[in-house]
mmCIF file of C-alpha atoms in Angstrom:
data_model
loop_
_atom_site.group_PDB
_atom_site.id
_atom_site.type_symbol
_atom_site.label_atom_id
_atom_site.label_comp_id
_atom_site.label_asym_id
_atom_site.label_seq_id
_atom_site.Cartn_x
_atom_site.Cartn_y
_atom_site.Cartn_z
ATOM 1 C CA MET A 1 -154.814 -0.947 -94.238
ATOM 2 C CA ARG A 2 -153.613 1.465 -91.286
ATOM 3 C CA ARG A 3 -152.297 -0.884 -89.378
ATOM 4 C CA PHE A 4 -150.036 -1.502 -92.731
ATOM 5 C CA LEU A 5 -149.334 2.542 -92.505
ATOM 6 C CA LEU A 6 -148.341 3.470 -89.465
ATOM 7 C CA PRO A 7 -145.837 0.690 -88.448
ATOM 8 C CA LEU A 8 -144.260 2.300 -92.091
ATOM 9 C CA LEU A 9 -144.835 5.717 -91.164
ATOM 10 C CA PHE A 10 -142.710 5.070 -87.674
ATOM 11 C CA ALA A 11 -139.888 3.988 -89.281
ATOM 12 C CA LEU A 12 -139.639 6.064 -91.445
ATOM 13 C CA LEU A 13 -139.481 8.749 -88.362
ATOM 14 C CA ALA A 14 -136.861 7.279 -87.387
ATOM 15 C CA ALA A 15 -134.718 7.038 -90.221
ATOM 16 C CA CYS A 16 -134.979 11.074 -90.505
ATOM 17 C CA ALA A 17 -133.870 10.816 -87.082
ATOM 18 C CA SER A 18 -131.144 9.278 -87.349
ATOM 19 C CA ALA A 19 -129.759 10.912 -90.871
ATOM 20 C CA GLN A 20 -129.996 13.827 -88.996
ATOM 21 C CA HIS A 21 -127.670 12.213 -85.877
ATOM 22 C CA ALA A 22 -125.990 11.695 -88.312
ATOM 23 C CA GLY A 23 -125.268 14.996 -90.048
ATOM 24 C CA SER A 24 -124.526 16.741 -87.394
ATOM 25 C CA ALA A 25 -122.491 13.859 -85.343
ATOM 26 C CA ALA A 26 -120.735 15.123 -89.060
ATOM 27 C CA THR A 27 -120.441 18.026 -88.893
ATOM 28 C CA GLN A 28 -118.967 18.385 -85.220
ATOM 29 C CA ALA A 29 -114.740 19.586 -84.472
ATOM 30 C CA PRO A 30 -112.736 16.700 -82.954
ATOM 31 C CA ALA A 31 -111.963 16.230 -79.844
ATOM 32 C CA PRO A 32 -107.896 17.792 -79.655
ATOM 33 C CA ALA A 33 -105.789 16.155 -79.656
ATOM 34 C CA GLY A 34 -103.378 15.259 -77.538
ATOM 35 C CA THR A 35 -103.365 15.486 -73.006
ATOM 36 C CA ALA A 36 -104.576 18.071 -70.911
ATOM 37 C CA PRO A 37 -102.553 20.299 -68.931
ATOM 38 C CA ARG A 38 -100.964 18.548 -64.700
ATOM 39 C CA ASP A 39 -101.734 20.292 -61.629
ATOM 40 C CA SER A 40 -98.376 22.910 -61.360
ATOM 41 C CA ALA A 41 -98.633 22.639 -58.659
ATOM 42 C CA GLU A 42 -97.118 19.807 -57.651
ATOM 43 C CA TRP A 43 -94.084 21.401 -58.089
ATOM 44 C CA ALA A 44 -94.718 24.522 -55.663
ATOM 45 C CA PRO A 45 -92.648 22.993 -53.033
ATOM 46 C CA ALA A 46 -89.779 24.141 -54.973
ATOM 47 C CA ILE A 47 -90.827 27.102 -56.125
ATOM 48 C CA ARG A 48 -91.616 28.386 -52.534
ATOM 49 C CA ALA A 49 -87.291 26.541 -51.939
ATOM 50 C CA PHE A 50 -85.829 29.402 -54.588
ATOM 51 C CA GLU A 51 -88.179 32.295 -53.146
ATOM 52 C CA GLU A 52 -86.708 31.385 -49.927
ATOM 53 C CA GLN A 53 -83.097 31.183 -51.171
ATOM 54 C CA ASP A 54 -84.140 34.562 -52.993
ATOM 55 C CA ALA A 55 -84.752 36.402 -49.462
ATOM 56 C CA ARG A 56 -81.527 35.081 -48.329
ATOM 57 C CA VAL A 57 -79.036 36.121 -51.292
ATOM 58 C CA ARG A 58 -79.704 39.630 -52.857
ATOM 59 C CA ARG A 59 -81.168 39.397 -57.175
ATOM 60 C CA MET A 60 -78.806 39.678 -59.526
ATOM 61 C CA PRO A 61 -80.472 42.501 -62.630
ATOM 62 C CA GLY A 62 -79.359 41.528 -65.628
ATOM 63 C CA SER A 63 -78.748 37.782 -64.570
ATOM 64 C CA VAL A 64 -79.254 35.627 -67.401
ATOM 65 C CA VAL A 65 -82.030 33.031 -65.911
ATOM 66 C CA PHE A 66 -82.023 29.129 -66.223
ATOM 67 C CA VAL A 67 -85.333 27.800 -66.497
ATOM 68 C CA GLY A 68 -86.942 24.339 -67.280
ATOM 69 C CA SER A 69 -86.986 20.599 -66.581
ATOM 70 C CA SER A 70 -84.345 18.486 -65.014
ATOM 71 C CA SER A 71 -81.414 18.990 -67.655
ATOM 72 C CA ILE A 72 -81.289 22.315 -66.207
ATOM 73 C CA ARG A 73 -82.470 21.183 -62.717
ATOM 74 C CA MET A 74 -78.445 19.124 -62.991
ATOM 75 C CA TRP A 75 -76.789 21.684 -64.532
ATOM 76 C CA THR A 76 -74.715 22.656 -61.427
ATOM 77 C CA THR A 77 -71.867 24.345 -63.081
ATOM 78 C CA LEU A 78 -73.595 26.916 -64.130
ATOM 79 C CA ALA A 79 -71.300 29.474 -62.818
ATOM 80 C CA ASP A 80 -68.001 27.836 -63.813
ATOM 81 C CA ASP A 81 -69.055 26.763 -67.512
ATOM 82 C CA PHE A 82 -70.004 30.211 -68.347
ATOM 83 C CA PRO A 83 -68.199 32.978 -66.519
ATOM 84 C CA GLY A 84 -68.753 36.419 -66.407
ATOM 85 C CA VAL A 85 -72.922 35.288 -66.892
ATOM 86 C CA ALA A 86 -74.135 36.144 -63.019
ATOM 87 C CA PRO A 87 -76.235 32.761 -63.646
ATOM 88 C CA ILE A 88 -79.210 31.822 -61.650
ATOM 89 C CA ASN A 89 -80.187 27.890 -62.049
ATOM 90 C CA ARG A 90 -83.741 27.626 -61.619
ATOM 91 C CA GLY A 91 -84.151 24.191 -63.222
ATOM 92 C CA TYR A 92 -87.262 21.576 -61.261
ATOM 93 C CA GLY A 93 -87.618 17.620 -60.681
ATOM 94 C CA GLY A 94 -89.368 16.856 -64.430
ATOM 95 C CA SER A 95 -91.221 19.985 -64.924
ATOM 96 C CA ARG A 96 -93.480 20.293 -68.421
ATOM 97 C CA VAL A 97 -92.688 24.280 -70.154
ATOM 98 C CA TYR A 98 -96.474 25.025 -69.007
ATOM 99 C CA ASP A 99 -94.964 24.406 -65.950
ATOM 100 C CA SER A 100 -92.676 27.456 -66.144
ATOM 101 C CA VAL A 101 -95.799 29.310 -68.114
ATOM 102 C CA TYR A 102 -97.445 28.619 -64.440
ATOM 103 C CA TYR A 103 -94.134 29.922 -62.358
ATOM 104 C CA ALA A 104 -92.490 32.644 -64.515
ATOM 105 C CA GLU A 105 -93.676 35.496 -62.635
ATOM 106 C CA ARG A 106 -92.239 34.163 -59.423
ATOM 107 C CA ILE A 107 -88.709 32.449 -60.310
ATOM 108 C CA VAL A 108 -88.013 34.945 -63.563
ATOM 109 C CA VAL A 109 -89.640 37.834 -63.753
ATOM 110 C CA PRO A 110 -88.356 38.692 -59.854
ATOM 111 C CA TYR A 111 -84.530 38.614 -61.146
ATOM 112 C CA GLN A 112 -85.050 40.848 -63.858
ATOM 113 C CA PRO A 113 -82.124 39.465 -66.478
ATOM 114 C CA ARG A 114 -80.749 40.275 -69.935
ATOM 115 C CA ALA A 115 -81.429 37.049 -70.786
ATOM 116 C CA VAL A 116 -83.379 34.039 -69.927
ATOM 117 C CA VAL A 117 -81.942 30.251 -71.191
ATOM 118 C CA PHE A 118 -85.408 27.403 -71.212
ATOM 119 C CA TYR A 119 -85.373 23.316 -71.609
ATOM 120 C CA ALA A 120 -88.090 21.838 -71.202
ATOM 121 C CA GLY A 121 -90.759 19.635 -73.913
ATOM 122 C CA ASP A 122 -89.389 15.963 -73.409
ATOM 123 C CA ASN A 123 -91.203 14.980 -70.441
ATOM 124 C CA ASP A 124 -93.580 16.550 -72.041
ATOM 125 C CA LEU A 125 -93.649 14.758 -75.088
ATOM 126 C CA SER A 126 -93.280 12.194 -72.529
ATOM 127 C CA ASP A 127 -96.913 12.600 -71.023
ATOM 128 C CA GLY A 128 -98.718 13.002 -73.611
ATOM 129 C CA ARG A 129 -98.145 16.544 -74.756
ATOM 130 C CA THR A 130 -98.926 17.761 -78.572
ATOM 131 C CA PRO A 131 -95.954 18.547 -80.631
ATOM 132 C CA ARG A 132 -97.850 22.321 -81.576
ATOM 133 C CA GLN A 133 -99.070 22.215 -78.100
ATOM 134 C CA VAL A 134 -95.373 22.179 -76.921
ATOM 135 C CA ARG A 135 -95.022 25.356 -79.644
ATOM 136 C CA ASP A 136 -98.771 26.890 -77.587
ATOM 137 C CA ASP A 137 -97.313 26.537 -74.024
ATOM 138 C CA PHE A 138 -93.644 28.122 -74.828
ATOM 139 C CA ALA A 139 -95.018 30.879 -77.192
ATOM 140 C CA ALA A 140 -97.359 31.505 -73.662
ATOM 141 C CA PHE A 141 -94.240 32.264 -71.603
ATOM 142 C CA VAL A 142 -92.805 33.711 -74.024
ATOM 143 C CA ARG A 143 -95.529 36.522 -72.905
ATOM 144 C CA LYS A 144 -95.271 36.031 -69.994
ATOM 145 C CA VAL A 145 -91.844 36.773 -69.369
ATOM 146 C CA GLN A 146 -91.758 39.415 -72.767
ATOM 147 C CA ALA A 147 -94.409 42.111 -71.518
ATOM 148 C CA ALA A 148 -92.719 41.975 -68.396
ATOM 149 C CA ALA A 149 -89.001 42.244 -69.372
ATOM 150 C CA PRO A 150 -89.194 43.114 -72.931
ATOM 151 C CA LYS A 151 -85.302 43.457 -73.046
ATOM 152 C CA ALA A 152 -84.277 40.580 -72.372
ATOM 153 C CA ARG A 153 -83.209 37.618 -74.966
ATOM 154 C CA ILE A 154 -84.844 34.027 -74.367
ATOM 155 C CA ALA A 155 -83.633 31.043 -76.235
ATOM 156 C CA PHE A 156 -85.166 28.150 -76.426
ATOM 157 C CA VAL A 157 -82.200 24.762 -75.557
ATOM 158 C CA SER A 158 -83.801 22.061 -78.034
ATOM 159 C CA ILE A 159 -85.796 18.904 -77.152
ATOM 160 C CA LYS A 160 -83.079 16.401 -76.876
ATOM 161 C CA PRO A 161 -82.742 12.720 -78.085
ATOM 162 C CA SER A 162 -82.378 10.624 -74.945
ATOM 163 C CA PRO A 163 -81.650 6.833 -75.284
ATOM 164 C CA SER A 164 -84.826 5.944 -73.592
ATOM 165 C CA ARG A 165 -87.101 7.960 -75.338
ATOM 166 C CA ALA A 166 -86.543 7.486 -78.557
ATOM 167 C CA ALA A 167 -89.686 5.628 -80.623
ATOM 168 C CA LEU A 168 -90.431 10.255 -78.896
ATOM 169 C CA LEU A 169 -88.319 11.187 -81.261
ATOM 170 C CA PRO A 170 -90.566 11.959 -85.013
ATOM 171 C CA GLN A 171 -91.996 13.525 -81.803
ATOM 172 C CA VAL A 172 -88.878 15.614 -80.670
ATOM 173 C CA ARG A 173 -88.003 15.997 -84.628
ATOM 174 C CA GLU A 174 -90.952 18.119 -84.996
ATOM 175 C CA ALA A 175 -91.893 19.915 -81.143
ATOM 176 C CA ASN A 176 -88.538 21.212 -82.618
ATOM 177 C CA ALA A 177 -88.862 22.138 -86.396
ATOM 178 C CA LEU A 178 -92.414 24.096 -84.817
ATOM 179 C CA VAL A 179 -90.646 26.145 -82.071
ATOM 180 C CA ARG A 180 -87.165 26.216 -84.182
ATOM 181 C CA ASP A 181 -90.239 28.469 -86.689
ATOM 182 C CA PHE A 182 -92.099 30.515 -84.148
ATOM 183 C CA ALA A 183 -88.794 31.764 -83.326
ATOM 184 C CA ARG A 184 -87.791 33.162 -86.912
ATOM 185 C CA GLY A 185 -91.333 34.811 -86.824
ATOM 186 C CA VAL A 186 -90.743 36.718 -83.183
ATOM 187 C CA ARG A 187 -88.295 39.634 -81.609
ATOM 188 C CA ASN A 188 -85.673 38.619 -79.189
ATOM 189 C CA VAL A 189 -86.377 35.040 -78.883
ATOM 190 C CA ASP A 190 -83.528 32.110 -80.065
ATOM 191 C CA TYR A 191 -83.313 28.609 -80.719
ATOM 192 C CA LEU A 192 -80.197 26.731 -79.841
ATOM 193 C CA ASP A 193 -79.668 23.545 -82.268
ATOM 194 C CA VAL A 194 -78.194 20.828 -79.515
ATOM 195 C CA TYR A 195 -80.741 17.807 -81.120
ATOM 196 C CA THR A 196 -78.207 17.433 -84.260
ATOM 197 C CA PRO A 197 -74.673 17.186 -82.389
ATOM 198 C CA MET A 198 -76.239 14.755 -79.511
ATOM 199 C CA LEU A 199 -77.078 11.878 -82.589
ATOM 200 C CA ASP A 200 -74.437 9.796 -84.359
ATOM 201 C CA ALA A 201 -73.830 9.327 -87.669
ATOM 202 C CA GLY A 202 -76.976 7.212 -88.239
ATOM 203 C CA GLY A 203 -79.180 9.804 -86.306
ATOM 204 C CA ALA A 204 -79.410 7.926 -82.967
ATOM 205 C CA PRO A 205 -78.482 8.909 -79.866
ATOM 206 C CA ARG A 206 -75.635 8.951 -78.787
ATOM 207 C CA GLU A 207 -75.561 6.926 -76.040
ATOM 208 C CA GLU A 208 -72.037 7.270 -75.081
ATOM 209 C CA LEU A 209 -74.090 11.491 -74.256
ATOM 210 C CA PHE A 210 -75.784 10.040 -71.513
ATOM 211 C CA LEU A 211 -76.015 8.295 -67.457
ATOM 212 C CA ALA A 212 -76.891 4.488 -66.860
ATOM 213 C CA ASP A 213 -80.629 6.169 -67.095
ATOM 214 C CA ARG A 214 -80.708 7.565 -70.692
ATOM 215 C CA LEU A 215 -82.496 10.256 -70.298
ATOM 216 C CA HIS A 216 -79.850 12.658 -68.321
ATOM 217 C CA MET A 217 -76.572 13.682 -69.766
ATOM 218 C CA ASN A 218 -73.410 13.145 -67.674
ATOM 219 C CA ARG A 219 -70.812 15.733 -68.784
ATOM 220 C CA ALA A 220 -69.563 14.811 -71.852
ATOM 221 C CA GLY A 221 -73.366 15.446 -73.051
ATOM 222 C CA TYR A 222 -72.493 18.956 -71.125
ATOM 223 C CA GLU A 223 -70.296 20.038 -72.852
ATOM 224 C CA ILE A 224 -72.149 19.544 -75.504
ATOM 225 C CA TRP A 225 -74.842 22.443 -74.173
ATOM 226 C CA ILE A 226 -71.168 24.809 -72.973
ATOM 227 C CA GLY A 227 -70.369 24.595 -76.599
ATOM 228 C CA VAL A 228 -73.943 25.228 -78.096
ATOM 229 C CA VAL A 229 -75.455 28.436 -75.139
ATOM 230 C CA GLY A 230 -72.273 29.770 -74.860
ATOM 231 C CA PRO A 231 -71.957 31.584 -78.939
ATOM 232 C CA TRP A 232 -74.810 33.102 -77.530
ATOM 233 C CA LEU A 233 -74.003 33.936 -74.939
ATOM 234 C CA ALA A 234 -71.133 36.133 -75.174
ATOM 235 C CA LYS A 235 -73.836 38.189 -78.252
ATOM 236 C CA LEU A 236 -75.833 39.557 -75.295
ATOM 237 C CA PRO A 237 -75.390 42.979 -74.859
ATOM 238 C CA SER A 238 -73.366 43.777 -71.783
ATOM 239 C CA PRO A 239 -75.534 44.379 -68.080
ATOM 240 C CA ALA A 240 -76.604 48.041 -68.042
#
């Protein structure tokens, strides 16, 4: 009898252990979606170059800092497009939202800006970051800037619809909506919609607004941005 009872007992114990393990696994929180940030130190040379410029050029309290990725870096006509604004261009490479969080104390806060125009997010989504991560990273940027410059106004220029990244448009729309809703609930933060006017009648990105790489904008694309950002800048209080 014992020959039959012992194998049965072992089988029952194994079944109980398996059930307990399955129950424990079922109660574990799912792994967070999206990717972890890459190392922001990759942009250190660009940031040092900005600081070397600052050592030679007087900083301008009351200026407007334009910060973010290559769409800002390539906007080389800011002074002509927004006369009287005293713009400071601090766009660098293919940076992500969290890179500007990391470097805010070095490329935004020191200028004592009265306003910040921010553009990033499409590189984040291309890297696998989720729309919620984009929103949360921008919220972190806002907190960091407002802690040092509580009166500064901050504008998030919506993520643009690039033809080369058309597959990401659902994530772009979601990220834009999340940031827009966030901005509505935070004092001195605004969402500027360039996404909608950069679409054609069928809801596709307008190819004629982009360079041959179908990612970066030509002058026609920047003209749309000027038409959106300019009225926002015009409403800013005058520098003290």
